[in-house]
mmCIF file of C-alpha atoms in Angstrom:
data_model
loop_
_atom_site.group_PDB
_atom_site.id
_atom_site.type_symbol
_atom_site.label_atom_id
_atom_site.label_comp_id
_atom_site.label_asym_id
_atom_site.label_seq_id
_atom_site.Cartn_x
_atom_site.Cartn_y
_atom_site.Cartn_z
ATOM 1 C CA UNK A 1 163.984 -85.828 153.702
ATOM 2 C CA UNK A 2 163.620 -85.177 157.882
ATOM 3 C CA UNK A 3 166.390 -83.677 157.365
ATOM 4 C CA UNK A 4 166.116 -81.039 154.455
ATOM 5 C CA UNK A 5 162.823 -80.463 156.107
ATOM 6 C CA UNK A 6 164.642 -79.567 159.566
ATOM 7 C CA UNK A 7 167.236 -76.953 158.049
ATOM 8 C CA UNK A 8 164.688 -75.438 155.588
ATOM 9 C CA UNK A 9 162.727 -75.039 159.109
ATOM 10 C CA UNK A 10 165.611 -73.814 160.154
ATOM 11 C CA UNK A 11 166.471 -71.334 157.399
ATOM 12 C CA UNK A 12 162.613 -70.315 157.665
ATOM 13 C CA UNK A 13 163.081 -69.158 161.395
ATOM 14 C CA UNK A 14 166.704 -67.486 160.928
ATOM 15 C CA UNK A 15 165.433 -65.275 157.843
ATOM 16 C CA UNK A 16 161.652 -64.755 159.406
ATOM 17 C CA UNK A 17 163.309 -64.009 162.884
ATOM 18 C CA UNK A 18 165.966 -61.621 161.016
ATOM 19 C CA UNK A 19 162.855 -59.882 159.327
ATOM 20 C CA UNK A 20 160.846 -59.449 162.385
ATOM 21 C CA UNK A 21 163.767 -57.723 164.070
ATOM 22 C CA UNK A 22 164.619 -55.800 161.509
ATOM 23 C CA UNK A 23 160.831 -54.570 161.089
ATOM 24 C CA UNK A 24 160.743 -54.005 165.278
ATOM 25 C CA UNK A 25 163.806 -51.828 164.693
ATOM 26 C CA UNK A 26 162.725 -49.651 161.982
ATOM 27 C CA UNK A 27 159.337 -49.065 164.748
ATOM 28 C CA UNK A 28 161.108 -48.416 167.679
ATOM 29 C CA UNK A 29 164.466 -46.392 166.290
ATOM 30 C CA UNK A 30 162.075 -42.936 165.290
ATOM 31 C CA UNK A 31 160.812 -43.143 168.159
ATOM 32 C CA UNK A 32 164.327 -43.482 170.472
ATOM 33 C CA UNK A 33 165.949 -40.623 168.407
ATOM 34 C CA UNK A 34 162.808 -38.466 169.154
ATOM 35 C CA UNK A 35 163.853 -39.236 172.702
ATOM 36 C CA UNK A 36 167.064 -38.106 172.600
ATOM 37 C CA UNK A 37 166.476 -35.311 170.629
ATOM 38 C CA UNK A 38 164.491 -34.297 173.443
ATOM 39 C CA UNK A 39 166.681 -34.712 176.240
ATOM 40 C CA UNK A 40 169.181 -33.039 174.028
ATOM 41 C CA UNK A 41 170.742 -29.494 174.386
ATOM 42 C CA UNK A 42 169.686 -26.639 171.417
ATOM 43 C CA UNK A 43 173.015 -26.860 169.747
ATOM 44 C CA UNK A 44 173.460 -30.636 169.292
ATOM 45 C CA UNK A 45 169.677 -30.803 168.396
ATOM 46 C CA UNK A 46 170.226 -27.812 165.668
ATOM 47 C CA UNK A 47 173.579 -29.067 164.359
ATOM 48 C CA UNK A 48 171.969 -32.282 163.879
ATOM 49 C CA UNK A 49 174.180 -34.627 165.842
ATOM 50 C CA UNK A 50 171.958 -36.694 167.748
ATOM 51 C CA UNK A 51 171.083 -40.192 166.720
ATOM 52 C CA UNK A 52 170.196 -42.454 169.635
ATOM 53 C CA UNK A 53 171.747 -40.757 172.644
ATOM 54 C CA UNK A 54 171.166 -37.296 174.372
ATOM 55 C CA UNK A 55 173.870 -34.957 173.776
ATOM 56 C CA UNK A 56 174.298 -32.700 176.764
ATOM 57 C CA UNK A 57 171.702 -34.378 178.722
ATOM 58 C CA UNK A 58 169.249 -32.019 180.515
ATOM 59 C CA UNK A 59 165.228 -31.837 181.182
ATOM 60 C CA UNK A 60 164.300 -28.635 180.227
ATOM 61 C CA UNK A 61 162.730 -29.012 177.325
ATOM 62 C CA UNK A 62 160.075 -31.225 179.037
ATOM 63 C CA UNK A 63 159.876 -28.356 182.034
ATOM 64 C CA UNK A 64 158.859 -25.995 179.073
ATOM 65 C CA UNK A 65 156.263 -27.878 178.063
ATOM 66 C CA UNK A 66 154.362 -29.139 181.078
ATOM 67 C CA UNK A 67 154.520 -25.372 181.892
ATOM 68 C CA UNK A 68 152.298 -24.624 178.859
ATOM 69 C CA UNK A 69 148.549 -24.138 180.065
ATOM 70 C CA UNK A 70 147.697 -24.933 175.899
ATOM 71 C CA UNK A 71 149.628 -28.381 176.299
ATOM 72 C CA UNK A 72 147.860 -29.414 179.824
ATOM 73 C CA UNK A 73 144.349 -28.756 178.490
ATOM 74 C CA UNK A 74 144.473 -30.055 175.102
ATOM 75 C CA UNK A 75 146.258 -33.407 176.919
ATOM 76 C CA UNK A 76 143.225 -33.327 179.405
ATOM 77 C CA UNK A 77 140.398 -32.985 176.252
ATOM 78 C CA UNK A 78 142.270 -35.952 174.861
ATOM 79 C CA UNK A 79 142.000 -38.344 178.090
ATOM 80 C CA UNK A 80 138.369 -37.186 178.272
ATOM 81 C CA UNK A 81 138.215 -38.061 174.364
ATOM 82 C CA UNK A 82 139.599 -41.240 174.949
ATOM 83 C CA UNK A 83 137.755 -41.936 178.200
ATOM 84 C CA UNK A 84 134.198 -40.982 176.838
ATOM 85 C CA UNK A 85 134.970 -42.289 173.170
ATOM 86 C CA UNK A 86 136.276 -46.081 174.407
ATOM 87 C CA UNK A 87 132.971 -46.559 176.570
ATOM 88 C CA UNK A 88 130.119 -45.002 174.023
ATOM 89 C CA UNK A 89 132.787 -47.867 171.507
ATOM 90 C CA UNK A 90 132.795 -50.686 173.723
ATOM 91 C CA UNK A 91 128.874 -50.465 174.325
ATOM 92 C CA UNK A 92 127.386 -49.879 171.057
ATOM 93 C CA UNK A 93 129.793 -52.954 169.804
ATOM 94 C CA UNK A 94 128.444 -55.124 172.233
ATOM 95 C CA UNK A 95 125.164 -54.246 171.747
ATOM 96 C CA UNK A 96 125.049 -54.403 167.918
ATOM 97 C CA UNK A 97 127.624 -57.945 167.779
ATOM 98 C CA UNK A 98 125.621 -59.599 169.879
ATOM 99 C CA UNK A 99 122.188 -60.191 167.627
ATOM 100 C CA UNK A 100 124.574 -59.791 164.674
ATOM 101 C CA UNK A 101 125.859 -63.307 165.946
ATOM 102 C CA UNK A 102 122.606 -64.766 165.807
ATOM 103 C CA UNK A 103 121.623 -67.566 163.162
ATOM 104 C CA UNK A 104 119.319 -66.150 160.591
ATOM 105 C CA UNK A 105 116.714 -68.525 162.033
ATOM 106 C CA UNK A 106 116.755 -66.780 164.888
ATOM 107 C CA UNK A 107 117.059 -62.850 163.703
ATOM 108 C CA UNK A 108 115.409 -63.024 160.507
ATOM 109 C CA UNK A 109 116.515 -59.200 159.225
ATOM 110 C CA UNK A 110 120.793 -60.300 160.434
ATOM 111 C CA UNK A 111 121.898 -60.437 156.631
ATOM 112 C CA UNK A 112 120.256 -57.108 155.858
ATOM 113 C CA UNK A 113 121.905 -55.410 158.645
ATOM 114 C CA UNK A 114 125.153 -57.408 158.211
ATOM 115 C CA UNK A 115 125.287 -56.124 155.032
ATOM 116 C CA UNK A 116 124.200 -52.805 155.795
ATOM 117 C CA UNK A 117 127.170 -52.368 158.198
ATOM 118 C CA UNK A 118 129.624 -54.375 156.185
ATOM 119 C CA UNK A 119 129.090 -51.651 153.090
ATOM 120 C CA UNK A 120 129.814 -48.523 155.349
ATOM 121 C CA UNK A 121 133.559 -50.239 155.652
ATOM 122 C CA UNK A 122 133.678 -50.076 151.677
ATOM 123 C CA UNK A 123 131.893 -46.721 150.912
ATOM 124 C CA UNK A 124 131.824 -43.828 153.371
ATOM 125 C CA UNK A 125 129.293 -40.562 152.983
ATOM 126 C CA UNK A 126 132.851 -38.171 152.843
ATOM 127 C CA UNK A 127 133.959 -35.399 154.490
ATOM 128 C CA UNK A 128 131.448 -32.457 153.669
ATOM 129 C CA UNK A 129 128.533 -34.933 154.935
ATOM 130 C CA UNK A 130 129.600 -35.846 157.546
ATOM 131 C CA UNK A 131 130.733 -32.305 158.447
ATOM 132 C CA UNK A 132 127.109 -31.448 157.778
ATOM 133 C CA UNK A 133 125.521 -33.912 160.141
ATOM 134 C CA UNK A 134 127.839 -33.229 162.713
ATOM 135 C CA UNK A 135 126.686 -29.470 162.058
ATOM 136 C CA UNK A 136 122.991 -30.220 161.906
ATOM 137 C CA UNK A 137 122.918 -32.173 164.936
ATOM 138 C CA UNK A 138 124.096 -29.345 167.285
ATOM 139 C CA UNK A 139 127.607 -31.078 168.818
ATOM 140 C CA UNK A 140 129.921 -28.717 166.934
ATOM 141 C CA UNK A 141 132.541 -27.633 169.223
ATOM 142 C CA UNK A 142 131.938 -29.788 171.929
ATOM 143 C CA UNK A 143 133.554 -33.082 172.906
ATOM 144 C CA UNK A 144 131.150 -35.487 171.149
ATOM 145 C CA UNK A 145 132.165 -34.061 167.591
ATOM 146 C CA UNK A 146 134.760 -36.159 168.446
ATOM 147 C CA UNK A 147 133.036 -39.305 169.591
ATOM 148 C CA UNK A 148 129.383 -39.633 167.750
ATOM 149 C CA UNK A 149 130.894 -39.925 164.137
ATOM 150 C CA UNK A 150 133.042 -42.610 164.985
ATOM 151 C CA UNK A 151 130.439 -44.164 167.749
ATOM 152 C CA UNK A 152 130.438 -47.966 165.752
ATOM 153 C CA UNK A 153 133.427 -49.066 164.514
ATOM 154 C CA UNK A 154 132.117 -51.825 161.919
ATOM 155 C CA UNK A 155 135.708 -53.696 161.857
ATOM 156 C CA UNK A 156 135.606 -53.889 165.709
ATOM 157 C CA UNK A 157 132.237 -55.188 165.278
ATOM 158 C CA UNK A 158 132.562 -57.588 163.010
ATOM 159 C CA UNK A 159 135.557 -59.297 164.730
ATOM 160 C CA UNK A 160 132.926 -59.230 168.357
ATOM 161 C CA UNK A 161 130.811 -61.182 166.065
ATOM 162 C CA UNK A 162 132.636 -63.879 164.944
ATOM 163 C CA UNK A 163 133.883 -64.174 168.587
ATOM 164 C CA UNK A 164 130.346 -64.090 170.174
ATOM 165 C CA UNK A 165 129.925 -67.305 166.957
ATOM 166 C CA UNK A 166 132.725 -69.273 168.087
ATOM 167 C CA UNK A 167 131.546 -69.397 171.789
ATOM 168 C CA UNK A 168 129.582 -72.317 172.516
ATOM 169 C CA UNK A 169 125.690 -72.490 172.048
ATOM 170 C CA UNK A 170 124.860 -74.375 175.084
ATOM 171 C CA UNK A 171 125.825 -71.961 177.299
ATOM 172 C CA UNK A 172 123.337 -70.071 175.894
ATOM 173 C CA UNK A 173 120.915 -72.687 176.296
ATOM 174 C CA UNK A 174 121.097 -73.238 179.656
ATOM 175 C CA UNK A 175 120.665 -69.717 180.107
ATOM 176 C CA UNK A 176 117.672 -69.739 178.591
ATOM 177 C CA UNK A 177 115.988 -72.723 180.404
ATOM 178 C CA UNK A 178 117.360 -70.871 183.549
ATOM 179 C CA UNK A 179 114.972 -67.876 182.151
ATOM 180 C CA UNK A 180 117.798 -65.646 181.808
ATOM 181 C CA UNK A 181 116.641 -62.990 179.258
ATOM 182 C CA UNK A 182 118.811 -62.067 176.187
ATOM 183 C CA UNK A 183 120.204 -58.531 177.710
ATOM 184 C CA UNK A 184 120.972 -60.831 180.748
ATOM 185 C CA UNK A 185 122.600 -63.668 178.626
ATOM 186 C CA UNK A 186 124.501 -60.900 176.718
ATOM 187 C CA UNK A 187 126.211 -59.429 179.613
ATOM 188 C CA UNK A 188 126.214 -62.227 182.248
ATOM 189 C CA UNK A 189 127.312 -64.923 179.836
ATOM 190 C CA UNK A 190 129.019 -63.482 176.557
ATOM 191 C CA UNK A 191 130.495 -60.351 177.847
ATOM 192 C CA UNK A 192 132.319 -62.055 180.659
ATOM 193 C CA UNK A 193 133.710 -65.033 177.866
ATOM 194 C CA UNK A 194 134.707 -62.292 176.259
ATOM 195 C CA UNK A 195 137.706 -60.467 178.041
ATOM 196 C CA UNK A 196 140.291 -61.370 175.330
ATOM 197 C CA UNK A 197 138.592 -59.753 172.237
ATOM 198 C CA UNK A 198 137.155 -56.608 174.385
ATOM 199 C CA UNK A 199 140.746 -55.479 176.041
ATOM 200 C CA UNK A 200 141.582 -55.663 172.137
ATOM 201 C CA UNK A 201 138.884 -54.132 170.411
ATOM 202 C CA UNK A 202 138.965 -51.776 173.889
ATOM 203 C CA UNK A 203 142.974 -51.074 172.415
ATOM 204 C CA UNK A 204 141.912 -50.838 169.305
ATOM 205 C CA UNK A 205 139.584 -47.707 170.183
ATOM 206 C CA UNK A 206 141.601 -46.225 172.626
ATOM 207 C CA UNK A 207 144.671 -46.241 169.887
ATOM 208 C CA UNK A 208 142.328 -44.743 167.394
ATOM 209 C CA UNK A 209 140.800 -41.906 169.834
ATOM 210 C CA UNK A 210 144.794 -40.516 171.006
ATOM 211 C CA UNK A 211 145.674 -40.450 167.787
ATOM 212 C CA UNK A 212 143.026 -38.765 165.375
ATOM 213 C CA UNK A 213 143.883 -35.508 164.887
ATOM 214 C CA UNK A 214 142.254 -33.874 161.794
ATOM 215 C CA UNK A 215 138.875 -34.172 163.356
ATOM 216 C CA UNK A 216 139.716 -32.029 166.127
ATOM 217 C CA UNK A 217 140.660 -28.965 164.056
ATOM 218 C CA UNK A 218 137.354 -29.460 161.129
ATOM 219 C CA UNK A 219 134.674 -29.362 164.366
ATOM 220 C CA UNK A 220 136.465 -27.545 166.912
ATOM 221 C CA UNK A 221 136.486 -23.500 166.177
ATOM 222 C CA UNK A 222 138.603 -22.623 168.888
ATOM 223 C CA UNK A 223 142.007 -23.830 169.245
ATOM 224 C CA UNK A 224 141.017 -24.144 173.300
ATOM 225 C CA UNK A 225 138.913 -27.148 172.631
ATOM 226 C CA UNK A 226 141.702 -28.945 170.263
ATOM 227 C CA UNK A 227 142.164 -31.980 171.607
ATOM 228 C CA UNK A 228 146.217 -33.359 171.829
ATOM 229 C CA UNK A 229 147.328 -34.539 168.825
ATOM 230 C CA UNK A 230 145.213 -32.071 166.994
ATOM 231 C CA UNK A 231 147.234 -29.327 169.222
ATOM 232 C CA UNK A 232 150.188 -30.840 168.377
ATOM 233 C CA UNK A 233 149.920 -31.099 164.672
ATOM 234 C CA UNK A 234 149.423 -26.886 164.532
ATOM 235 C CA UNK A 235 152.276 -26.287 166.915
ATOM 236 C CA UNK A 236 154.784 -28.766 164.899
ATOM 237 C CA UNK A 237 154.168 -26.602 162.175
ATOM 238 C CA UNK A 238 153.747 -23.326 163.556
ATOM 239 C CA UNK A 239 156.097 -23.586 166.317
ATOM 240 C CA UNK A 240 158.253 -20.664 167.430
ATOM 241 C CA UNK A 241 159.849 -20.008 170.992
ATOM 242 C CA UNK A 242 159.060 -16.515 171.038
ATOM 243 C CA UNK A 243 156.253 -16.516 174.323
ATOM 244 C CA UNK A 244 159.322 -16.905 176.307
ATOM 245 C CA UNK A 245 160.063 -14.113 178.072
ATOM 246 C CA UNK A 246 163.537 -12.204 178.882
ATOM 247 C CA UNK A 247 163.883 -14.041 181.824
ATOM 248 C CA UNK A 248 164.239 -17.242 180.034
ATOM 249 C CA UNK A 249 167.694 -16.598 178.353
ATOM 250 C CA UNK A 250 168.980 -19.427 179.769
ATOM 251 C CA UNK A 251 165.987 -21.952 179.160
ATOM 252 C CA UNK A 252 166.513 -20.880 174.976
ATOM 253 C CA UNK A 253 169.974 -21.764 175.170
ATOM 254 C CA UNK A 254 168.794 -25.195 175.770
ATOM 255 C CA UNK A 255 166.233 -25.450 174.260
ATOM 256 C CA UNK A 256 164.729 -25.418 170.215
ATOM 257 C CA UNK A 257 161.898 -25.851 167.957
ATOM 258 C CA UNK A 258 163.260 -28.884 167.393
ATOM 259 C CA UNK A 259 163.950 -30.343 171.152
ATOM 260 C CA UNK A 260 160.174 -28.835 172.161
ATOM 261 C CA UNK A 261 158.781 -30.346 169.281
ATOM 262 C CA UNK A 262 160.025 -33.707 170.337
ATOM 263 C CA UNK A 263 159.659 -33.698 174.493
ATOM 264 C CA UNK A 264 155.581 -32.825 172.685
ATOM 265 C CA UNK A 265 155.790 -35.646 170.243
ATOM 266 C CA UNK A 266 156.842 -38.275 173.036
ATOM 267 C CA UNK A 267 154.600 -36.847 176.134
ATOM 268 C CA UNK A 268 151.938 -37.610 173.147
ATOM 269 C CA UNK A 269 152.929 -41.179 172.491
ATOM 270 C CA UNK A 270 153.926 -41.723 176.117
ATOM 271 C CA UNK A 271 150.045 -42.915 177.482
ATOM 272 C CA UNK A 272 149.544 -45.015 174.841
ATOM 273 C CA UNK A 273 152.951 -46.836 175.474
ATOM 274 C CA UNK A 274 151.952 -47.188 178.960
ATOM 275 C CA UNK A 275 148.492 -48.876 178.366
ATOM 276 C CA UNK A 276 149.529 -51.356 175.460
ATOM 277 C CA UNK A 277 152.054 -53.566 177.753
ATOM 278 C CA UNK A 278 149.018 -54.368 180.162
ATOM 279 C CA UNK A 279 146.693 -55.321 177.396
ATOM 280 C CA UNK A 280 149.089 -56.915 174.996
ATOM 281 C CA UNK A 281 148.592 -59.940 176.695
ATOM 282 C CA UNK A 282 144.928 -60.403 175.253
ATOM 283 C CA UNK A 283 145.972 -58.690 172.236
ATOM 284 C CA UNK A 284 146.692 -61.541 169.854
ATOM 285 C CA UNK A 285 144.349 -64.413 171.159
ATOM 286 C CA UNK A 286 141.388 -61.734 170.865
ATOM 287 C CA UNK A 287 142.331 -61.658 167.436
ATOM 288 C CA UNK A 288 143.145 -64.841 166.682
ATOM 289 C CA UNK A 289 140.136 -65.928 168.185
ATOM 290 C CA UNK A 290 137.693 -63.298 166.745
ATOM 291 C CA UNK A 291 138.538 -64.394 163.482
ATOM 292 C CA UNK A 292 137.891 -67.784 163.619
ATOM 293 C CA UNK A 293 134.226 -68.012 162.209
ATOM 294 C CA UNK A 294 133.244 -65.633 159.660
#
């Protein structure tokens, strides 16, 4: 019996390793044919003959791009997007998990409000409300049309909760008898604790702020204020080389709609590829770990 036991445990982690791979592949292969599309020359691009390498290796399709005025300020609207958007996130989530982790004995109203955030994950207002309020409020076509509407992530909050549950009451305690306050408790005590689940609920907002897109072109009337990936999205569709001038003959015979398209796409992707390896780290106990108490 130990020993069925050890080669079906064996079989399990051949054909679950073999599916994980195979799963990591099908995620990173788009994305390495993108990149040598990219470094690719117009003909090989057009004719379709890159895969996973760069045919006729050269840069200039990237050149193009960062000399695009349109590219540079979109790309700095989305940093400020993603600046401004993960601390206005990161705040209200702390501030509304932290009661929301209280016992009912000691925040009476916490299953009204628990339940008044948990039903905004299963039923949203829709798009011509929220369009409205956004309207109404005075922040069309600025940079907090982009932030405000998306200000409390409930999912985010609820896992803060559980996490702010599982830590241990007597820390709290002692706080208390120390006369520690609860906004001093909060951010002396939990926040600290808490470094796992905020660098991945921090991820988690900073992922979702890159890459939104559709906002961007519904509140922003001028194509100046777009930010990246909502920039990106009209010239992937739209996209023709003909801004270049005469004197970049030889730039369009390396270059394509499709080899732009792509040095674009993976400039786009590039921050966020950056970040993730230095937060990965808390990426997976923050969950594990925010999800232990419900």
């Amino acid at each position: 019996m130990v020993e069925d036991r050890s080669w079906g445990r064996r079989l399990f982690l051949i054909g679950n390793t073999a599916f994980l791979a195979a799963l990591a592949l099908m995620c990173i292969l788009p994305l390495v044919h993108v990149l040598a599309v990219s470094f690719s020359s117009n003909t090989a691009a057009s004719a379709g003959l890159v895969k996973l390498w760069p045919i006729d290796f050269n840069t200039k399709s990237y050149e193009y791009v960062l000399r695009q005025e349109a590219f540079l300020r979109s790309l700095f609207v989305s940093v400020e997007r993603v600046v401004l958007g993960t601390i206005v996130n990161m705040v209200l989530i702390v501030l509304t998990a932290y009661p929301l982790s209280k016992e009912v004995q000691a925040f009476r109203m916490r299953t009204i409000y628990v339940w008044t955030f948990f039903l905004t994950i299963l039923f949203g207002g829709g798009l011509v409300p929220t369009y409205m309020v956004v309207q109404k409020t005075g922040i069309m076509n600025t940079i907090w049309a982009l932030i405000l509407p998306h200000a409390v992530p409930v999912f985010s909050v609820v896992l803060l909760l559980n996490f702010f549950r599982g830590l241990p009451k007597e820390l709290e305690e002692a706080a208390l008898i120390d006369g520690a306050g609860p906004f001093t408790i909060m951010w002396r005590v939990f926040v600290p604790l808490s470094t796992p689940a905020l660098a991945t609920l921090a991820l988690f907002s900073m992922v979702g702020h890159w890459n939104a897109w559709f906002d961007g072109l519904i509140y922003m009337h001028t194509p100046e204020k777009y930010p990246l990936q909502s920039y990106l999205q009209t010239v992937i569709i739209q996209q023709d080389l003909q801004q270049l001038s005469m004197t970049d003959d030889k730039l369009l015979k390396l270059i394509s709609d499709r080899t732009f398209s792509a040095a674009q796409i993976f400039l786009g992707a590039l921050p966020i590829l950056l970040v993730y390896p230095f937060l990965q780290k808390y990426f997976m106990k923050g969950i594990v770990l925010g999800s232990v108490k419900g």
